[in-house]
Short mmCIF file of C-alpha atoms in Angstrom, two decimals:
data_model
loop_
_atom_site.label_atom_id
_atom_site.label_comp_id
_atom_site.label_asym_id
_atom_site.label_seq_id
_atom_site.Cartn_x
_atom_site.Cartn_y
_atom_site.Cartn_z
CA MET I 4 -45.39 18.80 136.84
CA ASP I 5 -43.87 22.29 137.94
CA ALA I 6 -40.27 21.29 136.52
CA ILE I 7 -41.85 19.97 132.98
CA ARG I 8 -43.90 23.44 133.28
CA GLN I 9 -40.34 25.32 134.07
CA ALA I 10 -38.96 22.92 130.91
CA GLY I 11 -41.38 24.80 128.71
CA ILE I 12 -44.85 22.99 128.67
CA PRO I 13 -47.09 25.55 130.58
CA SER I 14 -50.27 23.87 129.53
CA ILE I 15 -49.85 20.67 130.95
CA LYS I 16 -52.67 19.40 133.19
CA SER I 17 -51.46 15.97 133.94
CA CYS I 18 -48.62 13.58 133.77
CA VAL I 19 -47.47 10.09 134.79
CA VAL I 20 -43.76 9.54 136.10
CA LEU I 21 -42.32 5.87 134.99
CA PRO I 22 -38.80 4.84 136.67
CA LEU I 23 -36.74 3.24 133.82
CA ALA I 24 -33.46 2.56 133.76
CA THR I 25 -31.29 2.76 130.90
CA GLY I 26 -32.14 0.07 128.71
CA MET I 27 -35.48 0.43 128.84
CA SER I 28 -35.51 3.79 127.90
CA ILE I 29 -33.12 3.44 125.07
CA ALA I 30 -35.27 0.81 123.90
CA LEU I 31 -38.26 2.52 123.70
CA VAL I 32 -36.62 4.99 121.74
CA PHE I 33 -35.56 2.24 119.46
CA GLY I 34 -39.26 1.30 119.14
CA ALA I 35 -40.26 4.91 118.47
CA LEU I 36 -37.72 4.74 115.60
CA ARG I 37 -39.47 1.96 113.93
CA LYS I 38 -42.42 4.47 113.01
CA SER I 39 -40.11 6.71 111.12
CA ARG I 40 -37.69 3.69 109.79
CA PRO I 41 -40.04 0.68 109.50
CA ARG I 42 -37.72 -1.67 107.34
CA GLY I 43 -34.69 -0.69 109.14
CA LYS I 44 -32.85 -3.87 110.59
CA TYR I 45 -29.40 -2.70 112.33
CA ILE I 46 -27.99 -0.49 114.79
CA VAL I 47 -24.94 0.57 114.10
CA TRP I 48 -23.28 0.09 118.30
CA SER I 49 -19.94 1.65 119.36
CA ARG I 50 -19.16 -0.77 122.09
CA ILE I 51 -18.87 -0.23 125.35
CA ASP I 52 -18.90 -2.23 128.23
CA GLN I 53 -22.41 -1.39 129.14
CA LYS I 54 -24.75 -4.53 128.53
CA SER I 55 -27.79 -2.46 128.67
CA CYS I 56 -27.28 -0.80 125.32
CA PHE I 57 -26.85 -3.68 123.77
CA LYS I 58 -29.84 -5.75 125.43
CA ALA I 59 -31.96 -2.57 124.55
CA ILE I 60 -31.19 -3.17 120.64
CA GLY I 61 -32.52 -6.87 120.71
CA ALA I 62 -35.36 -5.91 123.01
CA ALA I 63 -36.45 -3.60 120.22
CA GLY I 64 -36.31 -6.06 117.24
CA TYR I 65 -33.29 -4.64 116.28
CA GLU I 66 -29.67 -6.51 115.38
CA ALA I 67 -26.12 -5.05 116.33
CA VAL I 68 -23.76 -4.17 113.85
CA VAL I 69 -20.89 -3.96 117.00
CA VAL I 70 -17.45 -1.61 115.89
CA GLU I 71 -15.00 -2.04 118.46
CA LEU I 72 -13.30 0.83 120.37
CA LYS I 73 -9.80 1.82 119.26
CA ARG I 74 -7.04 2.04 122.01
CA VAL I 75 -5.15 5.56 122.20
CA GLU I 76 -1.52 4.60 121.45
CA GLY I 77 0.18 4.95 124.38
CA SER I 78 -2.10 4.94 126.60
CA ASP I 79 -5.18 2.87 128.43
CA ALA I 80 -7.73 4.78 127.13
CA LEU I 81 -10.25 3.67 124.46
CA ARG I 82 -11.90 6.16 121.60
CA THR I 83 -14.77 5.51 119.22
CA ASP I 84 -13.73 4.24 115.50
CA VAL I 85 -15.28 6.76 113.47
CA GLU I 86 -13.70 5.13 110.35
CA GLY I 87 -15.37 1.82 111.51
CA ILE I 88 -18.94 3.44 111.96
CA ARG I 89 -18.69 5.21 108.54
CA ALA I 90 -17.88 1.80 107.00
CA ALA I 91 -20.57 -0.33 108.78
#
Protein backbone atom coordinates (compact mmCIF):
# COMPACT_ATOMS: atom_id res chain seq x y z
CA MET A 1 0.00 0.00 0.00
CA ASP A 2 2.97 2.29 0.47
CA ALA A 3 3.53 2.31 -3.31
CA ILE A 4 -0.12 3.21 -3.91
CA ARG A 5 0.10 6.06 -1.39
CA GLN A 6 3.28 7.33 -3.05
CA ALA A 7 1.50 7.14 -6.42
CA GLY A 8 -0.94 9.77 -5.20
CA ILE A 9 -3.70 8.02 -3.27
CA PRO A 10 -2.77 8.83 0.35
CA SER A 11 -6.20 8.02 1.82
CA ILE A 12 -6.15 4.32 0.85
CA LYS A 13 -7.12 2.04 3.73
CA SER A 14 -6.87 -1.40 2.11
CA CYS A 15 -6.24 -3.05 -1.24
CA VAL A 16 -6.10 -6.39 -3.02
CA VAL A 17 -3.29 -7.25 -5.39
CA LEU A 18 -4.34 -9.66 -8.13
CA PRO A 19 -1.83 -11.34 -10.44
CA LEU A 20 -3.01 -10.71 -14.00
CA ALA A 21 -1.17 -11.35 -17.21
CA THR A 22 -1.40 -9.13 -20.28
CA GLY A 23 -4.43 -10.81 -21.86
CA MET A 24 -6.61 -10.73 -18.75
CA SER A 25 -5.64 -7.13 -18.01
CA ILE A 26 -6.58 -6.04 -21.53
CA ALA A 27 -9.83 -8.03 -21.40
CA LEU A 28 -10.79 -6.22 -18.19
CA VAL A 29 -10.06 -2.85 -19.83
CA PHE A 30 -12.20 -3.80 -22.83
CA GLY A 31 -14.97 -4.89 -20.47
CA ALA A 32 -14.82 -1.51 -18.73
CA LEU A 33 -15.03 0.22 -22.12
CA ARG A 34 -18.36 -1.49 -22.68
CA LYS A 35 -19.90 0.90 -20.10
CA SER A 36 -18.92 3.96 -22.14
CA ARG A 37 -19.72 2.35 -25.52
CA PRO A 38 -22.42 -0.27 -24.86
CA ARG A 39 -23.24 -0.72 -28.57
CA GLY A 40 -19.62 -1.18 -29.59
CA LYS A 41 -18.92 -4.38 -31.50
CA TYR A 42 -15.44 -4.03 -32.95
CA ILE A 43 -11.89 -3.30 -31.83
CA VAL A 44 -9.36 -2.26 -34.47
CA TRP A 45 -6.22 -4.28 -33.85
CA SER A 46 -2.87 -3.53 -35.43
CA ARG A 47 -1.69 -7.09 -35.71
CA ILE A 48 1.28 -8.12 -33.67
CA ASP A 49 2.46 -11.65 -32.98
CA GLN A 50 1.21 -11.71 -29.42
CA LYS A 51 -1.95 -13.82 -29.33
CA SER A 52 -3.05 -12.63 -25.87
CA CYS A 53 -4.32 -9.31 -27.28
CA PHE A 54 -6.41 -11.07 -29.91
CA LYS A 55 -7.80 -13.53 -27.35
CA ALA A 56 -8.66 -10.67 -24.97
CA ILE A 57 -10.78 -8.99 -27.67
CA GLY A 58 -12.87 -12.15 -28.03
CA ALA A 59 -13.04 -12.78 -24.29
CA ALA A 60 -14.48 -9.29 -23.79
CA GLY A 61 -17.19 -9.99 -26.37
CA TYR A 62 -15.83 -7.89 -29.23
CA GLU A 63 -14.86 -8.76 -32.79
CA ALA A 64 -11.35 -7.88 -33.98
CA VAL A 65 -10.81 -5.84 -37.13
CA VAL A 66 -7.24 -6.82 -37.95
CA VAL A 67 -4.97 -4.30 -39.68
CA GLU A 68 -1.77 -5.97 -40.84
CA LEU A 69 1.58 -4.34 -40.20
CA LYS A 70 3.59 -2.96 -43.13
CA ARG A 71 7.15 -3.95 -43.88
CA VAL A 72 9.64 -1.08 -43.87
CA GLU A 73 11.19 -0.96 -47.34
CA GLY A 74 14.74 -2.30 -47.41
CA SER A 75 14.45 -3.76 -43.93
CA ASP A 76 13.02 -6.66 -41.93
CA ALA A 77 11.30 -4.16 -39.63
CA LEU A 78 7.52 -3.80 -39.45
CA ARG A 79 5.50 -0.67 -38.78
CA THR A 80 1.90 0.19 -38.02
CA ASP A 81 -0.30 0.84 -41.05
CA VAL A 82 -1.79 4.15 -39.88
CA GLU A 83 -3.81 4.59 -43.06
CA GLY A 84 -5.21 1.09 -42.65
CA ILE A 85 -6.28 1.86 -39.09
CA ARG A 86 -8.01 5.06 -40.22
CA ALA A 87 -9.82 3.14 -42.98
CA ALA A 88 -10.98 0.45 -40.56
